[in-house]
GROMACS .gro file of C-alpha atoms in nm:
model
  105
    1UNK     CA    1  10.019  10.291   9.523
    2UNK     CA    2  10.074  10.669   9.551
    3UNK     CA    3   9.702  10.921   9.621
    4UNK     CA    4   9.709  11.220   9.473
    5UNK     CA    5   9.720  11.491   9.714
    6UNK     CA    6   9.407  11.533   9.990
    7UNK     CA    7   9.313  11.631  10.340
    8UNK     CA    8   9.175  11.387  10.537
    9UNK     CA    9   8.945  11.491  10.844
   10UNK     CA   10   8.736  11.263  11.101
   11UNK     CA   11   8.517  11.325  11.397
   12UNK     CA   12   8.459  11.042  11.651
   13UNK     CA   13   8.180  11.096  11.890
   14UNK     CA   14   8.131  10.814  12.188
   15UNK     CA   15   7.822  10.866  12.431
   16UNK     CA   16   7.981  10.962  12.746
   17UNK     CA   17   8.359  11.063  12.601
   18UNK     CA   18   8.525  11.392  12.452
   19UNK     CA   19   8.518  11.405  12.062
   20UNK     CA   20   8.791  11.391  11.868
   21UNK     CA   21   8.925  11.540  11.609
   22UNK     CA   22   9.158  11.427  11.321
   23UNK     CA   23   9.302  11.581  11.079
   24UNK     CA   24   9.588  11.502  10.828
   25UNK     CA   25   9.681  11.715  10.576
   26UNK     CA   26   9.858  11.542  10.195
   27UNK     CA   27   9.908  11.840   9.982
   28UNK     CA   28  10.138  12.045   9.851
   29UNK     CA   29   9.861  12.331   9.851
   30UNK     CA   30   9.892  12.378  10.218
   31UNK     CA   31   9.948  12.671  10.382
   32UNK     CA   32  10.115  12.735  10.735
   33UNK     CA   33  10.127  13.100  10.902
   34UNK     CA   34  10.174  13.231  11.230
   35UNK     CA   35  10.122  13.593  11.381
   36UNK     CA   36  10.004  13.800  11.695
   37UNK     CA   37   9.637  13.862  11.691
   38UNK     CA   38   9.636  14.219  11.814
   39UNK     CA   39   9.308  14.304  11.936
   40UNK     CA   40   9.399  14.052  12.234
   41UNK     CA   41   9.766  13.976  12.201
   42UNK     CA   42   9.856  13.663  12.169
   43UNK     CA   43  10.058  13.420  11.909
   44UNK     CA   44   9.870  13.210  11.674
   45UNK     CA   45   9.975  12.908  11.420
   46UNK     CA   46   9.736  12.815  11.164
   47UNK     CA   47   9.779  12.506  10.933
   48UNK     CA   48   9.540  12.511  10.657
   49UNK     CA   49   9.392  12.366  10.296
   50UNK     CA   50   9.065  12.410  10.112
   51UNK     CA   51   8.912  12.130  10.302
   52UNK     CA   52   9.040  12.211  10.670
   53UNK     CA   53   9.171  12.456  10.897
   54UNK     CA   54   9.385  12.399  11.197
   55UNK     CA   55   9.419  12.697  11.460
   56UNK     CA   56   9.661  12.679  11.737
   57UNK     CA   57   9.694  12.943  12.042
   58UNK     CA   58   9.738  12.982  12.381
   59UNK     CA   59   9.570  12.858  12.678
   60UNK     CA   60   9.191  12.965  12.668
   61UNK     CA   61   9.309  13.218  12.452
   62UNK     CA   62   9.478  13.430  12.717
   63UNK     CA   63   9.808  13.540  12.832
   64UNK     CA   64  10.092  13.277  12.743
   65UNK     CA   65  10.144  13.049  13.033
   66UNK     CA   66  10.477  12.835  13.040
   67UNK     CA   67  10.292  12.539  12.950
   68UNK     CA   68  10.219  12.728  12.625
   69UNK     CA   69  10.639  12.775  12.602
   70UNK     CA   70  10.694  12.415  12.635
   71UNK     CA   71  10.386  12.324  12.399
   72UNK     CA   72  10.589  12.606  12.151
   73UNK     CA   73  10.881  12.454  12.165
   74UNK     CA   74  10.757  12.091  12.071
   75UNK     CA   75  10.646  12.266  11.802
   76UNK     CA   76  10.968  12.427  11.702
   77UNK     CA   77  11.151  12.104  11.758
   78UNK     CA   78  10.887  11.889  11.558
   79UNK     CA   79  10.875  12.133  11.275
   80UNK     CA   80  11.266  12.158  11.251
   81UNK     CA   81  11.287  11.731  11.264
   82UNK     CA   82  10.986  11.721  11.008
   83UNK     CA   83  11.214  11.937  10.764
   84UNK     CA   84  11.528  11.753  10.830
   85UNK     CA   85  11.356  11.438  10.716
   86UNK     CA   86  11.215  11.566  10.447
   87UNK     CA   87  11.566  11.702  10.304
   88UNK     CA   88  11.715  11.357  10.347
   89UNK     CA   89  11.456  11.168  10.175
   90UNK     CA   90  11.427  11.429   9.894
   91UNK     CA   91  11.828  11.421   9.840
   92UNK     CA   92  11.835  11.034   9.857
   93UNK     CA   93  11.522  11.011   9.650
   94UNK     CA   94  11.667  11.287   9.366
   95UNK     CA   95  12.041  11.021   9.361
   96UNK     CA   96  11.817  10.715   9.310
   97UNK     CA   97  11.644  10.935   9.028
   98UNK     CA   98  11.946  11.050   8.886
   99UNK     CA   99  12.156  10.706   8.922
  100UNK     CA  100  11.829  10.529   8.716
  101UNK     CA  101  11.851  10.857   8.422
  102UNK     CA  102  12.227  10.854   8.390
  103UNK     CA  103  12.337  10.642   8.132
  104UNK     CA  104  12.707  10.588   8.246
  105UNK     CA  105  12.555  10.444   8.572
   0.00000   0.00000   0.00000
C-alpha cells in the first residue's frame, strides 16, 4: 500500500512529564533551508511543509556552544547518509523499472 504524500504531527501530554513532539514529514513539497539570523547571530535549519514547521538553532538561542558543533555535525553526517540511501534505492529501483520495460530482458 503506498499514501500519497503527508506530514504527520503528534503531541503527547502525560500529567507530570515533558510533552513531546513528533513530527514526520512524506512529501516531496518539503522545503529545507538554513541561514544566520542577523539581528542576533546565530545559524538556523528549518525543515518545513504546509502542515508543519521544524526550527533548529543553538542552545537557548545564544552563542554556539560545542555541544551545538557536535549536535551540527550529526546533522551533517545524518543528512549526507539520508542522501546516500536515497541514491541507492532510486538507482536500484530505476534497473528493476527498466529490466520489467525492456523487452529484450
Amino acid at each position: 500500500m503506498s499514501l500519497g504524500p503527508y506530514t504527520y504531527v503528534t503531541l503527547s501530554l502525560r500529567p507530570e512529564s515533558t510533552p513531546h513532539v513528533g513530527v514526520s514529514f512524506y512529501t516531496p513539497n518539503l522545503k529545507v533551508r538554513a541561514g544566520l539570523l542577523l539581528s542576533n547571530p546565530r545559524p538556523y535549519l528549518e525543515f518545513s511543509s504546509h502542515e508543519a514547521n521544524v526550527h533548529i538553532s543553538t542552545t537557548g538561542a545564544g552563542p554556539v556552544t560545542d555541544a551545538d558543533l557536535a549536535i551540527a555535525r550529526e546533522i551533517f553526517n545524518a543528512a549526507a547518509r539520508y542522501l546516500a540511501d536515497c541514491e541507492c534505492l532510486h538507482a536500484e529501483q530505476s534497473a528493476t523499472t527498466k529490466d520489467a520495460t525492456d523487452p529484450a530482458a
